[in-house]
Coordinates of C-alpha atoms in Angstrom, one line a residue:
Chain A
X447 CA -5.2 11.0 33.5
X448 CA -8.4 10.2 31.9
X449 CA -8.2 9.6 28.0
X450 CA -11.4 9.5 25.7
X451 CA -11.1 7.5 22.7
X452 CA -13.5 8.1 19.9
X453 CA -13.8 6.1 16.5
X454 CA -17.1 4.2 14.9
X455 CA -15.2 1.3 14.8
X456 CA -15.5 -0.9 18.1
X457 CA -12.2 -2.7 16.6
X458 CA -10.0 0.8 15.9
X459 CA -11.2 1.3 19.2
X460 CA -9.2 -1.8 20.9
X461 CA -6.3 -1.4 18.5
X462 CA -5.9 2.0 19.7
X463 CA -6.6 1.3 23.7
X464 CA -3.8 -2.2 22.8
X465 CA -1.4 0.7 21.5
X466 CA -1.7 2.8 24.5
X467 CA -0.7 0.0 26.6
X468 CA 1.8 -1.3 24.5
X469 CA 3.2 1.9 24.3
X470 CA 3.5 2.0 28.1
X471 CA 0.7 4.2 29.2
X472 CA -1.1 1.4 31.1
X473 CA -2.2 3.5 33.9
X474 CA -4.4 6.0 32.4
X475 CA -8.5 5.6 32.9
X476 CA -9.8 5.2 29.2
X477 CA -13.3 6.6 28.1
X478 CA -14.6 5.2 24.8
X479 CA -17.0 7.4 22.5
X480 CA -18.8 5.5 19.4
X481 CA -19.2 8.7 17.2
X482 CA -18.6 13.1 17.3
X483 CA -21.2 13.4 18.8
X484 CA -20.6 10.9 21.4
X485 CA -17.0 12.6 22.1
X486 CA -18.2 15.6 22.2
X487 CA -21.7 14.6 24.5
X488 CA -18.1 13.0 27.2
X489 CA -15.9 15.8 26.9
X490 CA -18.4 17.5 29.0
X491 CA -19.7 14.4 30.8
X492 CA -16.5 12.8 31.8
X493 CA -13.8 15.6 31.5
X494 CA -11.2 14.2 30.0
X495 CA -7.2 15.0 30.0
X496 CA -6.9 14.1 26.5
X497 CA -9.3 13.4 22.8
X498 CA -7.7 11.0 20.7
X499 CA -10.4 11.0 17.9
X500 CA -10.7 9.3 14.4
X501 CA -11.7 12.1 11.8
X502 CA -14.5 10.3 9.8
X503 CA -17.4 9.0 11.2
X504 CA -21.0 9.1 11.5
X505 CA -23.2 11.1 13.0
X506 CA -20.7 14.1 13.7
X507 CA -16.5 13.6 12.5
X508 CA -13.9 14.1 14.5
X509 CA -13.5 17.8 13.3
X510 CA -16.8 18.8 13.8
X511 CA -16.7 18.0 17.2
X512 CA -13.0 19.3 17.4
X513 CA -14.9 22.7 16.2
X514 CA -17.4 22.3 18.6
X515 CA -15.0 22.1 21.4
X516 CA -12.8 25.3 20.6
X517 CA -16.1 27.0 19.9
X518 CA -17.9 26.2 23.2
X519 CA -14.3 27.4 24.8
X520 CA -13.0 24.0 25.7
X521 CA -9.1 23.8 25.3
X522 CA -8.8 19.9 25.9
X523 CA -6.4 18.5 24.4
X524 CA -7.0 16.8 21.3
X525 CA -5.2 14.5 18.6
X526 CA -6.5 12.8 15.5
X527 CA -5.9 9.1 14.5
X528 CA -7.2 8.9 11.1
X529 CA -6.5 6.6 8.1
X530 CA -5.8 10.3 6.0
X531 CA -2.8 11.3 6.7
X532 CA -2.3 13.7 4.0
X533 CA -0.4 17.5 4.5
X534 CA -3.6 18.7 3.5
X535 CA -5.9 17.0 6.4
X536 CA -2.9 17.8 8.4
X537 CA -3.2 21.3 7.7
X538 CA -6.5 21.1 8.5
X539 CA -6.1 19.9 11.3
X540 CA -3.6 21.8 12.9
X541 CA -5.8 24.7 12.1
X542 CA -8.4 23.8 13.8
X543 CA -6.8 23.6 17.2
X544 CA -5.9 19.3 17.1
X545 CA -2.5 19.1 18.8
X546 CA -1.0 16.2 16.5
X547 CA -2.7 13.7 14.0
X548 CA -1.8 9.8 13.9
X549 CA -2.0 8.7 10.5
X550 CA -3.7 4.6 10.4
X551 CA -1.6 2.4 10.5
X552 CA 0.0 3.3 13.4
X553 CA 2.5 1.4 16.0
X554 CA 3.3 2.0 20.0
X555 CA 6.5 4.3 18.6
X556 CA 4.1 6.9 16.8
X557 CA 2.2 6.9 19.8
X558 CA 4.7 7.3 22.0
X559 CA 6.3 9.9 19.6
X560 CA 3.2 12.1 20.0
X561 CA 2.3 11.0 23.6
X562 CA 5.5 11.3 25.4
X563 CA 5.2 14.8 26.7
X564 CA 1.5 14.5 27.6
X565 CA 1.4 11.4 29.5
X566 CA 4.8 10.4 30.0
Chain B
X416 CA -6.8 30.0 -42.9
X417 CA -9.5 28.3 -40.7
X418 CA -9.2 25.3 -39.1
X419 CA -12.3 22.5 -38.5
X420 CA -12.7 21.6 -34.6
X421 CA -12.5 18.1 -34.3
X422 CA -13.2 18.1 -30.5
X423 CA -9.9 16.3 -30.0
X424 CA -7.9 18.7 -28.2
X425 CA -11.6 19.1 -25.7
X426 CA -11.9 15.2 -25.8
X427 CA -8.4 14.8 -24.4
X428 CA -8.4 17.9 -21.4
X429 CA -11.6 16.2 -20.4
X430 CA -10.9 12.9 -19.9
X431 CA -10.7 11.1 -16.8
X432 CA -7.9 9.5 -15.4
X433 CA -8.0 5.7 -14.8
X434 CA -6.7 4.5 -11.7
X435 CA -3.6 2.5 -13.6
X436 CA -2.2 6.0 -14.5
X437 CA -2.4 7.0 -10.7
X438 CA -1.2 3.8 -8.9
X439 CA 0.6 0.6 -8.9
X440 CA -0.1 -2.9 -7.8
X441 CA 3.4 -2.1 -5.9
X442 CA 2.4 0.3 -4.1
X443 CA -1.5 -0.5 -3.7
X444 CA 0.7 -4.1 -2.2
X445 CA 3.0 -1.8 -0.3
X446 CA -0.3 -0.3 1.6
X447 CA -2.3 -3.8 2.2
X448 CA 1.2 -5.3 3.8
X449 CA 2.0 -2.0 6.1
X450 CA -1.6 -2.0 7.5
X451 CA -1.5 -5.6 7.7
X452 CA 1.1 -5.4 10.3
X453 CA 0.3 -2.6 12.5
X454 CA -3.6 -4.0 12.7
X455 CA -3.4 -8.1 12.4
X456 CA 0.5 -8.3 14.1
X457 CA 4.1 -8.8 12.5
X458 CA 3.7 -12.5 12.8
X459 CA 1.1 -13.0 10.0
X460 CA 1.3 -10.3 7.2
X461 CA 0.0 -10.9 4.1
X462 CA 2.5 -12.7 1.1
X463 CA 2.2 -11.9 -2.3
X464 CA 1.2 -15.5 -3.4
X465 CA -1.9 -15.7 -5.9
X466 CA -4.8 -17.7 -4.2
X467 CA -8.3 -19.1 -5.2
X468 CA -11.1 -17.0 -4.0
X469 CA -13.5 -19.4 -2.4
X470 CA -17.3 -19.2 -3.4
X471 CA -18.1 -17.9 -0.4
X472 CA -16.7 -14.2 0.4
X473 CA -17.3 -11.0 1.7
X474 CA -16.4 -7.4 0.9
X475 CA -15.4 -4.8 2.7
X476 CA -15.1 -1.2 0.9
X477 CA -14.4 2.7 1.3
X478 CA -15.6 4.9 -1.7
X479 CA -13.2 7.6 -2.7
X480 CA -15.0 10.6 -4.5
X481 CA -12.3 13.1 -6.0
X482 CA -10.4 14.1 -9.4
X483 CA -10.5 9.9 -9.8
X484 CA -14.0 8.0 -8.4
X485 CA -14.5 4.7 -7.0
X486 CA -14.0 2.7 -4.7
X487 CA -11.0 0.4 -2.6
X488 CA -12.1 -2.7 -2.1
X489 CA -11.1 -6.4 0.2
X490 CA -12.7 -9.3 -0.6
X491 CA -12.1 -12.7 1.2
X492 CA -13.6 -16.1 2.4
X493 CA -16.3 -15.0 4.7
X494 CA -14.6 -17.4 7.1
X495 CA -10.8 -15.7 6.3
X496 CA -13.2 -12.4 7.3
X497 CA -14.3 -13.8 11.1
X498 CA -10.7 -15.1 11.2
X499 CA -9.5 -11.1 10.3
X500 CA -12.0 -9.9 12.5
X501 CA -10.7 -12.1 15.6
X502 CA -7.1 -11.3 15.0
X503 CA -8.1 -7.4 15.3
X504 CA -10.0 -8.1 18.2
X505 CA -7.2 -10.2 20.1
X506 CA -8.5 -10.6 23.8
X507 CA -11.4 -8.5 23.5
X508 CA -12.9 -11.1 20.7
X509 CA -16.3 -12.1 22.1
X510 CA -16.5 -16.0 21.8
X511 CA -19.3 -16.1 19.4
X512 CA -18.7 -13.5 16.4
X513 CA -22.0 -11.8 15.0
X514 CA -22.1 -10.0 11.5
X515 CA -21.9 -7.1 13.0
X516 CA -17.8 -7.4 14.6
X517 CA -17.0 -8.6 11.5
X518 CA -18.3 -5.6 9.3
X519 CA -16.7 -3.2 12.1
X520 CA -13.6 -5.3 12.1
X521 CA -13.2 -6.0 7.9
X522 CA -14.4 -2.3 7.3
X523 CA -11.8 -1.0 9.9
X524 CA -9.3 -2.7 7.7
X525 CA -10.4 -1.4 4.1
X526 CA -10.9 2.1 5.6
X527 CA -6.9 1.9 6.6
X528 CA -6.1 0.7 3.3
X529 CA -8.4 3.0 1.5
X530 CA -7.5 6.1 3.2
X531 CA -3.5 5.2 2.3
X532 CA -4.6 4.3 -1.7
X533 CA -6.7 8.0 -1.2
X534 CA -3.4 9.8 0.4
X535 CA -1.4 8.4 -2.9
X536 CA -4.0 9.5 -5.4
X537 CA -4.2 13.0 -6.5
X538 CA -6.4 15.5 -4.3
X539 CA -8.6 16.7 -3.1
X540 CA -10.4 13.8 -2.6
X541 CA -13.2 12.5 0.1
X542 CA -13.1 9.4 2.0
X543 CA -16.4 7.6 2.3
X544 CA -17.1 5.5 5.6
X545 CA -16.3 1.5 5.4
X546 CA -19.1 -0.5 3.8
X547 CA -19.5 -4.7 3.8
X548 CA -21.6 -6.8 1.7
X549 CA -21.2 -7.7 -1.9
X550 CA -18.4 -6.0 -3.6
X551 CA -19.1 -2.7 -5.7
X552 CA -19.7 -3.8 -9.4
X553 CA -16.6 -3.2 -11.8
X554 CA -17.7 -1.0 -14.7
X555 CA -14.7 -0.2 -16.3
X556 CA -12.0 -2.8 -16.2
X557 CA -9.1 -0.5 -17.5
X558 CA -10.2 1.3 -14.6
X559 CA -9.1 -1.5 -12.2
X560 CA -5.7 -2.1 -9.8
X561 CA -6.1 -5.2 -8.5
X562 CA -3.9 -7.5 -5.9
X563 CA -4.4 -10.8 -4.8
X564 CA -2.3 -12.0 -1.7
X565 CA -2.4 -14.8 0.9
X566 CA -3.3 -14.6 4.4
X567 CA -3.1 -17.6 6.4
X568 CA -3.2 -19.5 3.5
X569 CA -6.2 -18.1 2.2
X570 CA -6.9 -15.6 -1.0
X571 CA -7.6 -12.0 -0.6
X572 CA -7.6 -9.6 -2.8
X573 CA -6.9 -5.6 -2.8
X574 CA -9.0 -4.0 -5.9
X575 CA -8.8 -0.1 -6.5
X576 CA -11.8 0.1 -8.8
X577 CA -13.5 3.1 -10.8
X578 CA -17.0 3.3 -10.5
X579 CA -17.6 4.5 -13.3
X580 CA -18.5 3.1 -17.0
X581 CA -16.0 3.8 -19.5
X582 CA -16.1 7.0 -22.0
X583 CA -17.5 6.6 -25.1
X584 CA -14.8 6.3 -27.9
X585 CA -14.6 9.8 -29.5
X586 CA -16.2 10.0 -32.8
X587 CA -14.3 11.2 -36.1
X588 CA -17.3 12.5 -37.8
X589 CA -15.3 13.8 -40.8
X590 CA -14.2 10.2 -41.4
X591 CA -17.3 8.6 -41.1
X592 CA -20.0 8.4 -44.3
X593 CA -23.2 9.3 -43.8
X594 CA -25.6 7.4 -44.8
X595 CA -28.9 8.7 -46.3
X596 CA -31.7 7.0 -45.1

């Protein structure tokens, strides 16, 4: 499976790529996107299995480009990991077609938790 | 009967919270400490030790714009930063930092902190992206939670600050003389 990972911060970026591993899904081809727009430019350009997108960043958020997905028909599975975790950008969330969001700080057992039926 | 409005009851629905009535060192502590492990690694969290801030530092910040405004904000030893930065990093750590991993890296850090302080404060409230430089001026220090902790030995320090001045005191204007000029 090919996994696109999307957050303005080259750092969050690792973290979440180490997590993957650690959390045992070592095998999977990882695509990294810098901003929205980025993710959303890759989900057409590289096809991806799965989004796993931070919600605020420059250029375009996470959601936007989550809209932009549903809206241009695209049902690709995608999952927030954001440092908001609140019911209400949970809410949000969920309504707007994200399968799960990963509140920051995370470990390998929340990922695993969400992950398990997609990539297992 | 009539009665005179003083403005009180106004004055008091329309003041603004300060952030000591919203949050705790505890649990400003609590946040720092949990995101400490997850992003730097169980073996080095942060201990609640009081440290000297060296002359040299560098903050990191998120603004958070809602019923309470201002900002959350990590300030270190430029050098405790690179160190940060490079414990984030892990393998992927180029050998020669450049300003720029180290504002990705130290913002990263107060963005995970700052959207946590933001989740415990009330809502709706918006997150602003991670900024680094020179920490956000304090105008209002009743309007500060602060924290100062130990990593590796060094000082840093967790400060939830208002950005804005404070009110003016409310005038009592029918216990203050005039005075004819």
């Amino acid at each position: 499976m090919k996994i696109l990972v999307a957050d303005d911060s080259r750092a969050m970026r690792q973290i979440v790529i180490r997590t993957l591993r650690q959390a045992g899904y070592d095998d999977h081809d990882i695509v990294e996107a810098e901003d929205g727009a980025d993710a959303l430019s890759k989900v057409s350009s590289e096809q991806p299995d799965l989004v796993l997108s931070d919600w605020n960043m420059p250029n375009m958020t996470g959601f936007e480009c989550l809209q932009a997905m549903r809206s241009a028909g695209s049902v690709v599975p995608f999952g927030f990991v954001t440092s908001e975790g609140s019911p209400e950008m949970r809410e949000k969330a969920a309504s707007a077609g994200a399968m799960f969001l990963i509140a920051k700080p995370f470990t390998e057992d929340t990922f695993r938790e969400h992950l398990d039926g997609m990539l297992a | 009967m009539s009665t005179t409005d003083t403005g009180e009851r106004r004055r008091s629905s329309d003041a603004r919270p300060v952030i000591t009535d919203l949050i705790d060192e505890a649990t400003v502590q609590s946040i720092g400490e949990e995101a400490w492990v997850a992003l730097v690694g169980e073996e080095e969290p942060l201990v609640p030790l009081l440290g000297k801030l060296p002359d040299d530092v560098l903050s990191s910040w998120v603004d958070v714009v809602g019923p309470w405004i201002g900002s959350v904000v990590l300030t270190t030893g430029r050098q405790t930063a690179a160190e940060l930065t490079r414990a984030l990093l892990g393998d992927s750590a180029p050998e020669l930092l450049d300003h720029e991993d180290v504002a990705d890296a130290f913002g990263e850090i107060a963005n995970v902190v700052g959207g946590n302080v933001k989740a415990a404060l009330p809502g709706p409230s918006a997150l602003g992206l991670p900024e680094v430089g020179d920490a956000p001026v304090v105008r209002n220090p009743a309007d500060v939670c602060r924290v100062e902790v130990l990593w590796r030995g060094q000082a840093l320090a967790i400060s939830v600050q208002g950005a804005l001045p404070p009110l003016p005191v409310p005038s009592h204007p029918h216990h203050e003389k005039e005075v004819s000029l």
